[in-house]
Coordinates of C-alpha atoms in Angstrom, one line a residue:
M1 CA 157.9 95.9 81.4
L2 CA 157.7 93.5 78.4
R3 CA 158.0 90.5 80.8
V4 CA 155.1 91.6 82.8
F5 CA 153.0 92.2 79.7
L6 CA 153.9 88.7 78.3
L7 CA 153.1 87.1 81.7
L8 CA 149.7 88.8 81.8
L9 CA 149.0 87.8 78.2
H10 CA 149.9 84.2 79.0
C11 CA 147.6 84.2 82.0
V12 CA 144.7 85.6 80.0
V13 CA 145.2 83.0 77.3
C14 CA 145.4 80.2 79.8
C15 CA 142.3 81.3 81.7
T16 CA 140.2 81.9 78.5
S17 CA 141.0 78.4 77.1
W18 CA 138.4 76.9 79.6
A19 CA 135.5 79.0 78.4
T20 CA 134.0 78.6 75.0
I21 CA 131.9 81.2 73.2
G22 CA 128.8 79.3 74.2
D23 CA 129.8 79.5 77.9
V24 CA 130.3 83.2 77.6
A25 CA 126.8 83.6 75.9
A26 CA 125.2 81.4 78.6
T27 CA 126.7 83.5 81.3
M28 CA 125.6 86.7 79.7
T29 CA 122.0 85.3 79.2
R30 CA 121.8 84.4 82.9
S31 CA 123.0 87.8 84.0
M32 CA 120.2 89.5 81.9
G33 CA 117.7 88.4 84.5
N34 CA 119.6 90.2 87.2
I35 CA 119.9 93.3 85.1
T36 CA 116.2 93.5 84.6
L37 CA 115.6 93.0 88.3
L38 CA 118.1 95.8 89.0
I39 CA 116.4 98.2 86.6
G40 CA 113.0 97.5 88.0
S41 CA 114.2 97.9 91.6
L42 CA 116.0 101.1 90.8
S43 CA 112.9 102.5 89.2
Y44 CA 110.9 101.9 92.3
V45 CA 113.5 103.5 94.6
V46 CA 114.1 106.5 92.3
G47 CA 110.3 106.9 91.9
L48 CA 110.0 107.0 95.7
G49 CA 112.8 109.5 95.9
F50 CA 111.1 111.8 93.3
F51 CA 107.8 111.5 95.3
I52 CA 109.6 112.7 98.5
A53 CA 111.2 115.5 96.5
C54 CA 107.8 116.4 95.2
L55 CA 106.5 116.8 98.8
F56 CA 109.5 119.0 99.7
K57 CA 108.9 121.2 96.6
F58 CA 105.2 121.6 97.5
K59 CA 106.3 122.7 101.0
Q60 CA 108.8 125.2 99.4
H61 CA 106.0 126.5 97.1
R62 CA 103.7 126.9 100.1
D63 CA 106.3 128.8 102.0
N64 CA 107.5 131.0 99.2
P65 CA 105.3 130.9 96.0
T66 CA 107.3 133.5 94.2
Q67 CA 110.6 131.5 94.3
V68 CA 109.2 128.0 93.5
S69 CA 106.7 127.7 90.8
L70 CA 103.8 125.2 91.0
G71 CA 105.1 123.4 87.9
A72 CA 108.1 121.9 89.7
P73 CA 106.3 119.7 92.2
F74 CA 103.8 118.6 89.6
S75 CA 106.6 117.6 87.2
Y76 CA 108.3 115.6 90.1
L77 CA 105.0 113.9 90.8
V78 CA 104.6 112.9 87.2
I79 CA 108.1 111.5 87.0
A80 CA 107.6 109.6 90.3
I81 CA 104.4 108.0 89.0
L82 CA 106.0 107.0 85.7
L83 CA 109.0 105.5 87.5
V84 CA 106.9 103.5 90.0
F85 CA 104.7 102.1 87.3
M86 CA 107.4 101.5 84.7
P87 CA 108.0 97.8 85.3
S88 CA 104.3 97.0 85.1
F89 CA 104.0 99.2 82.0
I90 CA 106.9 97.6 80.2
L91 CA 105.5 94.1 81.0
E92 CA 102.0 95.0 79.7
S93 CA 103.2 96.8 76.6
G94 CA 105.5 94.0 75.8
G95 CA 102.7 91.5 76.1
T96 CA 100.6 93.7 73.8
F97 CA 103.3 94.0 71.1
F98 CA 104.9 90.6 71.3
G99 CA 102.1 88.3 72.6
A100 CA 101.0 86.9 75.9
N101 CA 104.0 84.7 76.5
L102 CA 106.5 87.5 76.9
R103 CA 109.8 86.6 78.5
S104 CA 111.7 89.8 78.8
S105 CA 115.1 89.0 80.3
G106 CA 117.4 87.3 77.9
A107 CA 116.7 84.1 76.0
S108 CA 114.9 82.3 78.8
G109 CA 114.4 84.8 81.6
S110 CA 111.5 86.1 83.6
G111 CA 113.0 88.9 85.5
F112 CA 110.5 91.7 84.8
S113 CA 107.5 89.5 85.4
N114 CA 108.8 88.7 88.8
I115 CA 109.2 92.4 89.6
A116 CA 105.9 93.5 88.2
N117 CA 103.9 90.8 90.0
Q118 CA 105.3 91.6 93.5

Protein backbone atom coordinates (compact mmCIF):
# COMPACT_ATOMS: atom_id res chain seq x y z
CA MET A 1 0.00 0.00 0.00
CA LEU A 2 2.84 2.35 0.84
CA ARG A 3 4.51 1.58 -2.50
CA VAL A 4 1.36 2.50 -4.41
CA PHE A 5 1.05 5.76 -2.47
CA LEU A 6 4.69 6.67 -3.11
CA LEU A 7 4.33 5.83 -6.80
CA LEU A 8 1.24 8.05 -7.09
CA LEU A 9 2.98 10.83 -5.18
CA HIS A 10 5.98 10.61 -7.52
CA CYS A 11 3.68 10.75 -10.58
CA VAL A 12 1.88 13.80 -9.23
CA VAL A 13 5.16 15.60 -8.49
CA CYS A 14 6.55 14.81 -11.94
CA CYS A 15 3.39 15.91 -13.73
CA THR A 16 3.06 19.16 -11.80
CA SER A 17 6.65 20.19 -12.43
CA TRP A 18 5.68 21.27 -15.98
CA ALA A 19 2.97 23.69 -14.89
CA THR A 20 3.72 26.90 -13.06
CA ILE A 21 1.28 28.90 -10.99
CA GLY A 22 0.89 31.28 -13.91
CA ASP A 23 -0.09 28.40 -16.20
CA VAL A 24 -2.69 27.23 -13.70
CA ALA A 25 -4.08 30.78 -13.37
CA ALA A 26 -4.22 31.19 -17.16
CA THR A 27 -6.07 27.90 -17.53
CA MET A 28 -8.58 28.91 -14.86
CA THR A 29 -9.09 32.30 -16.50
CA ARG A 30 -9.76 30.68 -19.88
CA SER A 31 -12.26 28.30 -18.33
CA MET A 32 -14.27 31.16 -16.77
CA GLY A 33 -15.63 32.07 -20.21
CA ASN A 34 -16.99 28.57 -20.60
CA ILE A 35 -18.53 28.67 -17.13
CA THR A 36 -20.41 31.89 -17.89
CA LEU A 37 -21.65 30.40 -21.16
CA LEU A 38 -22.82 27.32 -19.25
CA ILE A 39 -24.66 29.38 -16.63
CA GLY A 40 -26.37 31.51 -19.29
CA SER A 41 -27.37 28.49 -21.36
CA LEU A 42 -28.70 26.67 -18.31
CA SER A 43 -30.76 29.68 -17.31
CA TYR A 44 -32.45 29.68 -20.74
CA VAL A 45 -33.14 25.94 -20.63
CA VAL A 46 -34.41 25.95 -17.04
CA GLY A 47 -36.51 29.06 -17.76
CA LEU A 48 -38.14 27.24 -20.67
CA GLY A 49 -38.75 24.25 -18.38
CA PHE A 50 -40.44 26.48 -15.80
CA PHE A 51 -42.62 27.99 -18.53
CA ILE A 52 -43.75 24.53 -19.63
CA ALA A 53 -44.43 23.62 -15.99
CA CYS A 54 -46.43 26.84 -15.70
CA LEU A 55 -48.64 25.78 -18.61
CA PHE A 56 -49.24 22.38 -16.98
CA LYS A 57 -50.09 24.03 -13.65
CA PHE A 58 -52.60 26.31 -15.39
CA LYS A 59 -54.18 23.21 -16.93
CA GLN A 60 -54.30 21.50 -13.54
CA HIS A 61 -55.90 24.59 -12.00
CA ARG A 62 -58.51 24.74 -14.75
CA ASP A 63 -59.36 21.05 -14.27
CA ASN A 64 -59.46 21.12 -10.48
CA PRO A 65 -59.28 24.63 -8.94
CA THR A 66 -59.70 23.36 -5.38
CA GLN A 67 -56.51 21.26 -5.52
CA VAL A 68 -54.15 23.65 -7.34
CA SER A 69 -54.19 27.30 -6.33
CA LEU A 70 -53.78 30.02 -8.92
CA GLY A 71 -50.60 31.23 -7.23
CA ALA A 72 -48.53 28.21 -8.29
CA PRO A 73 -48.68 28.82 -12.07
CA PHE A 74 -48.06 32.52 -11.61
CA SER A 75 -45.00 31.87 -9.46
CA TYR A 76 -43.68 29.44 -12.10
CA LEU A 77 -44.28 32.10 -14.74
CA VAL A 78 -42.36 34.74 -12.77
CA ILE A 79 -39.45 32.33 -12.22
CA ALA A 80 -39.42 31.47 -15.94
CA ILE A 81 -39.33 35.13 -16.95
CA LEU A 82 -36.52 35.88 -14.50
CA LEU A 83 -34.43 32.95 -15.70
CA VAL A 84 -34.87 33.72 -19.39
CA PHE A 85 -33.88 37.37 -18.94
CA MET A 86 -31.13 36.72 -16.36
CA PRO A 87 -28.13 36.86 -18.78
CA SER A 88 -29.31 40.15 -20.28
CA PHE A 89 -30.10 41.56 -16.86
CA ILE A 90 -26.68 40.65 -15.48
CA LEU A 91 -24.94 42.22 -18.47
CA GLU A 92 -26.92 45.46 -18.24
CA SER A 93 -26.68 45.78 -14.46
CA GLY A 94 -22.95 45.08 -14.62
CA GLY A 95 -22.59 47.82 -17.21
CA THR A 96 -24.51 50.17 -14.92
CA PHE A 97 -22.40 49.41 -11.86
CA PHE A 98 -18.96 48.97 -13.43
CA GLY A 99 -19.05 51.05 -16.61
CA ALA A 100 -19.76 50.44 -20.26
CA ASN A 101 -16.69 48.27 -20.91
CA LEU A 102 -17.83 45.33 -18.81
CA ARG A 103 -16.03 42.07 -19.43
CA SER A 104 -17.62 39.59 -17.11
CA SER A 105 -15.86 36.28 -17.63
CA GLY A 106 -12.47 36.21 -16.03
CA ALA A 107 -9.66 38.66 -16.62
CA SER A 108 -10.16 38.93 -20.37
CA GLY A 109 -13.40 37.14 -21.19
CA SER A 110 -16.56 38.11 -22.94
CA GLY A 111 -18.78 35.11 -22.25
CA PHE A 112 -21.94 36.79 -21.00
CA SER A 113 -21.92 39.42 -23.70
CA ASN A 114 -21.88 36.61 -26.28
CA ILE A 115 -24.90 34.94 -24.66
CA ALA A 116 -26.90 38.11 -24.09
CA ASN A 117 -26.47 39.34 -27.67
CA GLN A 118 -27.63 36.12 -29.36
